Coordinates of N, CA, C and O and ligand atoms in Angstrom, one line a residue:
X1 N -125.3 77.5 33.9 CA -124.2 78.4 33.6 C -124.9 79.8 33.9 O -125.7 80.4 33.6
X2 N -124.0 80.6 34.6 CA -124.4 82.2 34.6 C -123.2 83.0 34.2 O -122.2 82.7 34.3
X3 N -123.6 84.3 34.0 CA -122.5 85.4 34.0 C -121.8 85.7 35.1 O -122.3 85.3 36.5
X4 N -120.5 85.8 35.4 CA -119.7 86.3 36.5 C -120.4 87.4 37.4 O -120.9 88.4 36.6
X5 N -120.5 87.2 38.5 CA -120.9 88.0 39.4 C -120.0 88.7 40.6 O -118.9 88.1 40.6
X6 N -120.5 89.5 41.4 CA -119.6 89.9 42.3 C -119.2 88.7 43.3 O -120.1 88.0 43.6
X7 N -118.0 88.9 43.9 CA -117.5 87.7 44.5 C -118.3 87.7 45.9 O -118.8 88.5 46.5
X8 N -118.6 86.2 46.2 CA -119.5 85.8 47.6 C -118.4 85.1 48.2 O -118.9 84.7 49.2
X9 N -117.2 85.3 48.2 CA -116.1 84.6 49.0 C -115.2 83.9 48.3 O -115.1 84.2 46.9
X10 N -114.2 83.0 48.8 CA -113.1 82.5 48.3 C -113.2 81.1 48.5 O -113.8 80.6 49.9
X11 N -112.9 80.3 47.5 CA -112.9 78.7 47.9 C -111.3 78.4 47.5 O -110.7 78.7 46.7
X12 N -110.7 77.7 48.8 CA -109.3 77.5 48.3 C -109.1 76.0 48.2 O -109.9 75.0 48.8
X13 N -107.8 75.6 47.7 CA -107.6 74.3 47.2 C -106.1 74.1 47.2 O -105.3 75.2 47.3
X14 N -105.8 73.0 47.5 CA -104.2 72.6 47.5 C -104.1 71.0 46.9 O -104.8 70.2 46.8
X15 N -102.7 70.9 46.5 CA -102.5 69.5 46.2 C -102.1 68.7 47.2 O -102.2 68.9 48.3
X16 N -102.0 67.4 47.0 CA -101.8 66.3 48.2 C -100.5 66.8 48.9 O -100.6 66.6 50.4
X17 N -99.4 67.3 48.5 CA -98.1 67.7 49.3 C -98.2 68.8 49.9 O -97.5 69.3 50.7
X18 N -98.9 69.8 49.4 CA -99.4 71.0 50.0 C -98.3 72.1 49.5 O -98.2 73.2 49.7
X19 N -97.5 71.6 48.2 CA -96.3 72.5 47.6 C -97.1 73.8 47.1 O -96.7 74.7 46.8
X20 N -98.3 73.5 46.4 CA -99.1 74.1 45.6 C -100.5 74.4 46.1 O -101.2 73.6 46.8
X21 N -100.9 75.7 46.3 CA -102.4 76.0 46.8 C -102.7 77.0 45.9 O -102.0 77.9 45.2
X22 N -104.2 76.9 45.5 CA -104.7 78.1 44.6 C -106.1 78.3 45.3 O -106.4 77.9 46.1
X23 N -106.7 79.3 44.8 CA -108.1 79.7 45.3 C -108.9 80.5 44.2 O -108.4 80.9 42.9
X24 N -110.2 80.5 44.3 CA -111.2 81.1 43.3 C -112.1 81.8 44.0 O -112.1 81.4 45.1
X25 N -112.5 82.9 43.3 CA -113.9 83.6 43.9 C -114.9 82.8 43.6 O -115.2 82.3 42.4
X26 N -116.0 82.5 44.6 CA -117.1 81.8 44.5 C -118.3 82.9 44.2 O -118.0 83.9 44.7
X27 N -119.4 82.3 43.5 CA -119.3 80.9 43.0 C -118.8 80.7 41.6 O -118.4 81.7 41.1
X28 N -118.2 79.6 41.6 CA -117.6 79.0 40.5 C -118.5 79.0 39.3 O -119.7 79.3 39.5
X29 N -118.1 79.1 38.1 CA -118.9 79.3 36.8 C -120.1 78.2 36.9 O -121.1 78.4 36.8
X30 N -119.1 76.9 36.7 CA -120.3 75.7 37.0 C -119.3 74.5 37.3 O -118.1 74.8 37.5
X31 N -119.9 73.3 37.4 CA -119.1 72.1 37.9 C -119.7 71.2 37.2 O -121.0 70.9 36.8
X32 N -118.9 70.0 36.8 CA -119.3 68.8 36.3 C -118.7 67.5 36.3 O -117.3 67.6 36.7
X33 N -119.0 66.4 35.8 CA -118.4 65.2 36.1 C -117.9 64.9 34.7 O -118.6 64.9 33.6
X34 N -116.5 64.7 34.5 CA -116.1 64.4 32.9 C -115.6 62.8 33.0 O -114.7 62.6 33.8
X35 N -116.2 62.4 32.2 CA -116.0 60.9 32.1 C -115.1 60.7 30.7 O -115.0 59.4 30.5
X36 N -114.5 61.4 30.1 CA -113.9 61.4 28.9 C -112.4 60.4 29.4 O -112.1 60.5 30.1
X37 N -111.8 59.7 28.3 CA -111.0 58.7 28.5 C -109.5 59.7 29.0 O -108.9 59.2 29.5
X38 N -109.5 60.9 28.4 CA -108.4 61.6 28.7 C -108.1 62.0 30.2 O -107.3 61.9 30.8
X39 N -109.5 62.5 30.7 CA -109.4 62.9 31.9 C -109.3 61.7 32.9 O -108.9 61.7 33.9
X40 N -110.0 60.8 32.3 CA -109.9 59.1 33.2 C -108.4 58.9 33.4 O -108.0 58.7 34.5
X41 N -107.4 59.1 32.2 CA -106.1 58.6 32.4 C -105.5 59.6 33.2 O -104.8 59.6 34.2
X42 N -105.6 61.0 33.1 CA -104.9 62.1 33.6 C -105.2 62.0 35.1 O -104.3 62.3 35.9
X43 N -106.3 61.4 35.6 CA -106.3 61.4 37.1 C -106.5 59.9 37.8 O -106.4 59.9 38.9
X44 N -106.3 59.2 36.7 CA -106.1 57.8 37.3 C -107.3 57.4 38.1 O -107.2 56.7 39.3
X45 N -108.3 57.7 37.7 CA -109.7 57.6 38.4 C -111.0 57.4 37.3 O -110.8 57.5 36.2
X46 N -112.0 56.8 37.7 CA -113.1 56.3 37.0 C -113.5 57.5 36.2 O -113.9 57.6 35.0
X47 N -113.6 58.7 36.7 CA -114.1 60.0 36.3 C -113.5 61.2 37.0 O -113.2 60.9 38.1
X48 N -113.2 62.2 36.4 CA -112.7 63.3 37.1 C -114.1 64.3 37.4 O -114.7 64.8 36.5
X49 N -114.1 65.1 38.3 CA -115.1 66.1 38.8 C -114.4 67.5 38.8 O -113.5 67.8 39.5
X50 N -114.9 68.4 37.9 CA -114.3 69.6 37.6 C -115.3 70.7 38.2 O -116.2 70.8 37.8
X51 N -114.4 71.8 38.7 CA -115.0 73.1 38.7 C -114.6 74.1 37.8 O -113.2 74.2 37.7
X52 N -115.5 74.6 37.2 CA -114.8 75.6 36.1 C -114.8 76.9 36.6 O -116.1 77.6 37.2
X53 N -113.9 77.6 36.4 CA -113.6 79.1 36.9 C -113.3 80.1 35.7 O -112.5 79.6 34.9
X54 N -113.7 81.2 35.9 CA -113.3 82.4 35.2 C -111.6 82.5 35.5 O -111.6 82.6 36.5
X55 N -111.0 82.5 34.3 CA -109.5 82.7 34.6 C -109.0 83.8 35.7 O -108.4 83.8 36.6
X56 N -109.8 85.0 35.4 CA -109.6 86.3 36.1 C -110.1 86.0 37.8 O -109.5 86.8 38.4
X57 N -110.6 85.1 37.8 CA -111.2 84.9 39.4 C -110.4 83.6 39.9 O -110.9 83.1 41.0
X58 N -109.4 83.3 39.2 CA -108.4 82.2 39.6 C -107.0 82.5 39.9 O -106.5 83.5 39.3
X59 N -106.6 82.1 41.2 CA -105.2 82.6 41.7 C -104.3 81.6 42.3 O -105.0 80.8 43.2
X60 N -103.1 81.5 41.7 CA -102.1 80.5 42.4 C -101.7 81.3 43.6 O -100.9 82.2 43.5
X61 N -101.9 80.8 44.7 CA -101.4 81.4 46.3 C -100.0 80.9 46.7 O -99.5 81.4 47.5
X62 N -99.5 79.8 46.2 CA -98.5 79.1 46.6 C -97.9 77.9 45.7 O -98.6 77.4 45.0
X63 N -96.7 78.1 45.5 CA -96.0 77.0 44.6 C -95.8 77.1 43.3 O -95.9 76.0 42.6
X64 N -96.2 78.5 42.7 CA -96.3 78.3 41.4 C -95.1 77.6 40.7 O -95.1 77.1 39.6
X65 N -93.7 77.6 41.2 CA -92.5 77.0 40.6 C -92.9 75.6 40.6 O -91.8 74.9 39.8
X66 N -93.6 74.9 41.4 CA -93.7 73.4 41.6 C -94.6 72.9 40.5 O -95.0 71.7 40.3
X67 N -95.3 73.8 39.8 CA -96.2 73.2 38.7 C -95.4 73.1 37.7 O -94.8 73.7 36.9
X68 N -95.6 71.8 37.2 CA -95.7 71.3 35.8 C -96.5 70.9 35.1 O -97.9 71.1 35.1
X69 N -96.7 71.3 33.4 CA -97.4 71.4 32.6 C -97.4 70.4 31.5 O -96.2 70.5 30.8
X70 N -98.3 69.8 31.1 CA -98.3 68.8 30.0 C -99.5 69.2 29.0 O -100.5 69.6 29.2
X71 N -98.7 69.6 27.7 CA -99.7 70.3 26.6 C -100.0 68.9 25.6 O -99.0 68.2 25.1
X72 N -101.4 68.5 25.5 CA -101.4 67.3 24.6 C -101.8 67.9 23.0 O -102.0 69.2 22.8
X73 N -101.8 67.0 22.2 CA -101.8 67.4 20.7 C -103.3 67.9 20.3 O -103.4 68.6 19.3
X74 N -104.2 67.7 21.2 CA -105.6 68.2 20.8 C -105.8 69.5 21.3 O -106.9 70.1 21.4
X75 N -104.7 70.3 22.0 CA -104.8 71.7 22.3 C -105.2 71.9 23.8 O -105.3 73.0 24.3
X76 N -105.3 70.9 24.7 CA -105.3 71.0 25.9 C -104.2 70.9 26.8 O -103.1 70.4 26.4
X77 N -104.4 71.5 27.8 CA -102.9 71.5 28.8 C -103.4 71.1 30.1 O -104.5 71.6 30.6
X78 N -102.5 70.2 30.6 CA -102.9 70.0 31.9 C -101.8 69.9 32.9 O -100.4 69.9 32.8
X79 N -102.0 70.9 34.2 CA -100.8 71.1 34.8 C -101.1 70.3 36.2 O -102.1 69.8 36.6
X80 N -100.1 70.0 36.9 CA -99.7 69.2 38.0 C -98.7 69.6 38.9 O -97.8 70.0 38.4
X81 N -98.6 69.2 40.2 CA -97.6 69.0 41.0 C -96.5 68.4 40.7 O -96.7 67.3 40.7
X82 N -95.4 69.1 40.6 CA -94.2 68.2 40.3 C -93.9 67.6 41.1 O -92.9 66.5 40.9
X83 N -94.1 67.7 42.3 CA -93.7 67.1 43.7 C -94.6 65.6 44.0 O -93.9 64.6 44.2
X84 N -96.0 65.9 44.1 CA -96.8 64.8 44.3 C -97.5 64.2 43.0 O -98.3 63.3 43.6
X85 N -97.7 64.8 42.1 CA -98.2 64.7 40.9 C -99.9 64.8 41.0 O -100.5 64.2 39.8
X86 N -100.4 65.5 41.8 CA -101.5 65.8 41.8 C -102.2 66.7 40.6 O -101.6 67.7 40.4
X87 N -103.2 66.1 40.0 CA -103.9 67.1 38.8 C -104.4 68.6 39.6 O -104.9 68.4 40.5
X88 N -103.8 69.7 38.7 CA -104.2 70.9 39.1 C -105.0 71.5 38.2 O -105.8 72.2 38.7
X89 N -104.8 71.9 37.2 CA -105.3 72.8 36.0 C -105.5 72.1 34.9 O -104.7 71.9 34.2
X90 N -106.8 72.0 34.2 CA -107.2 71.6 33.2 C -107.8 72.8 32.0 O -108.6 73.3 32.5
X91 N -106.7 72.9 31.1 CA -107.1 74.2 30.2 C -107.4 73.7 28.7 O -106.7 72.9 28.4
X92 N -108.3 74.3 28.0 CA -108.7 74.1 26.5 C -108.6 75.2 25.7 O -109.1 76.4 26.2
X93 N -107.9 74.7 24.6 CA -107.5 76.2 23.9 C -108.8 77.1 23.3 O -108.9 78.0 23.0
X94 N -110.2 76.2 23.4 CA -111.2 76.6 22.9 C -111.9 77.3 23.7 O -113.0 78.3 23.7
X95 N -111.5 77.4 25.1 CA -111.8 78.2 26.2 C -111.1 78.9 26.7 O -110.5 78.6 28.1
X96 N -110.3 80.1 26.2 CA -109.3 80.5 27.1 C -109.4 81.5 28.1 O -108.3 81.6 28.8
X97 N -110.5 81.5 28.5 CA -110.9 82.5 29.5 C -111.5 81.9 30.9 O -111.8 82.3 31.9
X98 N -111.3 80.2 30.5 CA -111.6 79.5 31.7 C -110.6 78.7 32.1 O -109.8 78.1 31.4
X99 N -110.5 78.3 33.7 CA -109.6 77.2 33.9 C -110.6 76.0 34.6 O -111.5 76.6 35.1
X100 N -110.1 74.8 34.4 CA -111.0 73.7 35.3 C -110.2 73.2 35.9 O -109.1 72.9 36.0
X101 N -110.8 73.1 37.5 CA -110.1 72.7 38.5 C -110.5 71.5 39.2 O -112.0 71.4 39.4
X102 N -109.9 70.6 39.4 CA -110.6 69.3 40.1 C -111.3 69.7 41.4 O -110.5 70.1 42.3
X103 N -112.4 69.3 41.5 CA -113.3 69.5 42.8 C -112.8 69.2 43.8 O -112.9 69.8 45.1
X104 N -112.1 67.9 43.8 CA -111.7 67.1 44.9 C -110.5 68.0 45.7 O -110.3 67.7 47.0
X105 N -109.8 69.1 45.2 CA -108.9 69.8 45.7 C -109.3 70.7 46.7 O -108.6 71.2 47.2
X106 N -110.8 71.2 46.4 CA -111.2 72.0 47.2 C -111.7 71.8 48.7 O -112.3 70.7 48.8
X107 N -111.2 72.3 49.6 CA -111.6 71.8 51.1 C -113.1 72.4 51.4 O -113.7 71.8 52.1
X108 N -113.5 73.5 50.7 CA -115.0 74.2 51.1 C -115.9 74.1 49.7 O -115.6 73.4 48.7
X109 N -116.9 74.7 50.2 CA -117.8 74.8 49.0 C -117.4 75.8 47.9 O -116.5 76.8 48.2
X110 N -117.5 75.6 46.5 CA -117.5 76.3 45.5 C -118.5 77.0 44.8 O -118.4 77.9 43.8
X111 N -119.9 77.1 45.5 CA -121.0 77.5 45.2 C -121.5 77.1 43.9 O -122.6 77.5 43.3
X112 N -121.2 75.9 43.3 CA -121.7 75.1 42.2 C -121.9 73.4 42.4 O -120.7 73.1 42.8
X113 N -122.6 72.9 42.3 CA -122.8 71.4 42.4 C -122.7 71.0 41.1 O -123.0 71.4 40.3
X114 N -121.9 69.8 41.0 CA -121.6 69.1 39.7 C -122.9 68.3 39.0 O -123.0 67.1 39.3
X115 N -123.6 69.3 38.7 CA -124.9 68.6 37.9 C -124.8 68.0 36.7 O -125.8 67.2 36.2
X116 N -123.6 68.2 36.2 CA -123.6 67.9 34.7 C -122.6 67.0 34.3 O -121.7 66.7 35.1
X117 N -122.9 66.3 33.4 CA -121.9 65.1 32.8 C -121.3 65.3 31.5 O -122.2 65.6 30.5
X118 N -120.2 65.1 31.3 CA -119.7 65.3 29.9 C -119.1 63.7 29.6 O -118.3 63.3 30.4
X119 N -119.4 63.3 28.6 CA -119.2 61.8 28.3 C -119.7 60.6 28.9 O -119.0 59.7 29.2
X120 N -120.8 60.9 29.4 CA -121.6 59.9 30.2 C -121.5 58.3 29.4 O -121.7 57.4 30.2
X121 N -121.5 58.4 28.1 CA -121.5 57.2 27.4 C -120.2 56.1 27.9 O -120.0 55.2 27.3
X122 N -119.0 57.2 28.4 CA -117.9 56.5 28.7 C -117.8 55.9 30.1 O -116.8 55.5 30.6
X123 N -118.9 56.0 30.8 CA -119.1 55.6 32.1 C -118.4 54.2 32.2 O -119.0 53.5 31.6
X124 N -117.4 53.9 33.3 CA -116.9 52.5 33.2 C -117.9 51.5 34.0 O -118.3 51.9 34.9
X125 N -118.1 50.2 33.6 CA -118.7 49.4 34.3 C -118.1 49.1 35.7 O -118.9 48.7 36.3
X126 N -116.9 49.7 35.9 CA -116.4 49.2 37.0 C -116.5 50.7 38.2 O -116.1 50.4 39.3
X127 N -117.1 51.4 37.7 CA -117.2 52.5 38.4 C -118.3 52.6 39.4 O -119.5 51.7 39.0
X128 N -117.9 53.0 40.7 CA -119.2 52.9 41.7 C -120.3 53.7 41.5 O -120.1 55.1 41.1
X129 N -121.5 53.6 41.1 CA -122.6 54.6 41.1 C -123.7 54.3 42.0 O -125.1 54.7 41.8
X130 N -123.5 54.1 43.2 CA -124.4 54.1 44.3 C -125.1 53.1 44.7 O -126.0 53.0 45.4
X131 N -124.7 51.9 44.3 CA -125.4 50.5 44.6 C -125.2 50.3 46.0 O -124.5 50.8 46.9
X132 N -126.4 49.6 46.7 CA -126.5 49.6 48.2 C -125.2 48.6 48.5 O -124.6 47.7 47.6
X133 N -124.3 48.8 49.6 CA -123.2 48.2 50.3 C -123.7 47.6 51.3 O -124.2 48.2 52.5
X134 N -122.9 46.5 52.0 CA -123.1 45.9 53.3 C -121.5 45.8 53.8 O -120.5 45.5 52.9
X135 N -121.5 45.5 55.2 CA -120.3 45.3 55.5 C -119.8 43.9 55.3 O -120.5 42.8 55.0
X136 N -118.3 43.8 54.9 CA -117.8 42.5 54.6 C -117.4 41.9 55.9 O -116.6 42.3 56.6
X137 N -118.0 40.8 56.0 CA -117.6 40.1 57.6 C -116.2 39.8 57.7 O -115.5 39.2 56.6
X138 N -115.5 40.1 58.9 CA -114.2 39.9 59.0 C -113.1 41.1 58.7 O -112.1 40.9 58.8
X139 N -113.5 42.0 58.1 CA -112.9 43.1 57.3 C -113.3 44.3 57.9 O -114.1 45.0 56.9
X140 N -113.1 44.9 59.0 CA -113.7 46.0 59.5 C -113.2 47.2 58.5 O -112.1 47.4 58.0
X141 N -114.1 47.9 58.2 CA -113.8 49.4 57.4 C -114.0 48.9 55.6 O -114.1 49.5 54.9
X142 N -114.4 47.6 55.7 CA -114.6 47.2 54.2 C -116.2 47.0 53.9 O -116.6 46.1 54.7
X143 N -116.8 47.5 52.9 CA -118.0 47.5 52.5 C -118.0 46.6 51.1 O -116.9 46.9 50.2
X144 N -119.1 46.0 50.9 CA -119.1 45.4 49.4 C -120.5 45.2 48.7 O -121.4 45.7 49.6
X145 N -120.7 45.3 47.7 CA -121.9 45.2 47.0 C -122.3 43.6 46.8 O -121.4 42.8 46.1
X146 N -123.3 43.2 47.6 CA -123.4 41.7 47.6 C -123.9 41.2 46.4 O -123.4 40.1 46.2
X147 N -124.8 41.7 45.6 CA -125.1 41.0 44.4 C -124.6 41.9 43.0 O -124.2 43.2 43.3
X148 N -124.1 41.2 41.9 CA -123.4 41.8 40.8 C -124.5 41.8 39.7 O -125.3 40.5 39.5
X149 N -125.0 42.7 38.8 CA -125.6 42.4 37.6 C -125.1 41.3 36.7 O -125.6 40.5 36.2
X150 N -123.5 41.7 36.6 CA -123.0 40.9 35.9 C -122.1 39.9 36.5 O -121.5 40.0 37.6
X151 N -121.8 38.5 36.1 CA -121.0 37.7 36.9 C -119.5 38.0 37.0 O -119.0 38.3 35.7
X152 N -119.0 38.0 38.0 CA -117.7 38.4 37.7 C -116.5 37.0 37.6 O -116.9 35.9 38.1
X153 N -115.7 37.3 37.1 CA -114.7 36.0 36.7 C -114.1 35.5 37.9 O -113.7 36.8 38.7
X154 N -113.6 34.4 38.2 CA -112.9 33.8 39.3 C -111.6 34.7 39.3 O -111.0 34.9 38.2
X155 N -111.1 35.3 40.4 CA -110.0 36.0 40.6 C -110.1 37.3 40.5 O -109.0 38.1 40.8
X156 N -111.1 37.9 40.3 CA -111.4 39.2 40.1 C -111.6 39.7 41.6 O -111.5 41.2 41.7
X157 N -111.9 38.8 42.5 CA -112.5 39.5 43.9 C -111.3 38.9 44.6 O -111.3 37.5 45.2
X158 N -110.7 39.9 45.3 CA -109.6 39.3 46.2 C -110.0 38.8 47.6 O -109.4 38.4 48.3
X159 N -111.6 39.2 48.0 CA -112.1 38.6 49.2 C -112.8 37.3 49.1 O -113.6 36.6 50.1
X160 N -112.8 36.8 47.8 CA -113.6 35.7 47.4 C -113.2 34.5 48.4 O -114.1 34.1 48.9
X161 N -111.9 34.0 48.3 CA -111.6 33.0 49.3 C -112.1 32.9 50.8 O -112.5 32.3 51.3
X162 N -111.6 34.4 51.2 CA -112.0 34.7 52.6 C -113.4 34.5 52.9 O -113.6 34.1 53.9
X163 N -114.3 34.9 52.2 CA -115.9 34.9 52.3 C -116.2 33.3 52.5 O -116.9 33.0 53.3
X164 N -115.3 32.6 51.4 CA -115.8 31.3 51.4 C -115.3 30.6 52.7 O -116.1 29.6 53.2
X165 N -114.2 31.0 53.2 CA -113.9 30.4 54.4 C -114.4 30.9 55.8 O -114.4 30.1 56.6
X166 N -115.4 31.8 55.7 CA -116.1 32.3 56.9 C -117.2 31.4 56.9 O -117.9 30.8 56.4
Ligands
LIG1 ZN1 -97.7 68.6 45.5

């Protein structure tokens, strides 16, 4: 983490449908992977990767009226696009000067690599963590992890029958 410095550029982001766009001055303050259950659900993903920006270095450049806000009982607020549902802004009451933004929405560099993890003990056993992958025969564009540490239950693998038939 560093103190805010003079702007070295701008990083732009947008939601899936393009109704909402925003930008931050780079470098961002920091970036991290958030494995907490709340972020997992809010993103519908194994974990969320955020870029933290000082609020004063963050600007909504398009579609302010399309943003909907959900305030949780724990003092956090999550804003998302009312048209396409993309998560946009994650705010925490204890950090009023910061906004946390999904890294995936940025098209370019943000000046920070996500070197940190929050809630790593919540990493899901089904999350992909870089195991070697090989092409799946007969399914162009599909790769898979040939061996598993844990035995999968039958019916867990939609390609199981297809492989046996090959
Ligand atoms: Zn949208």
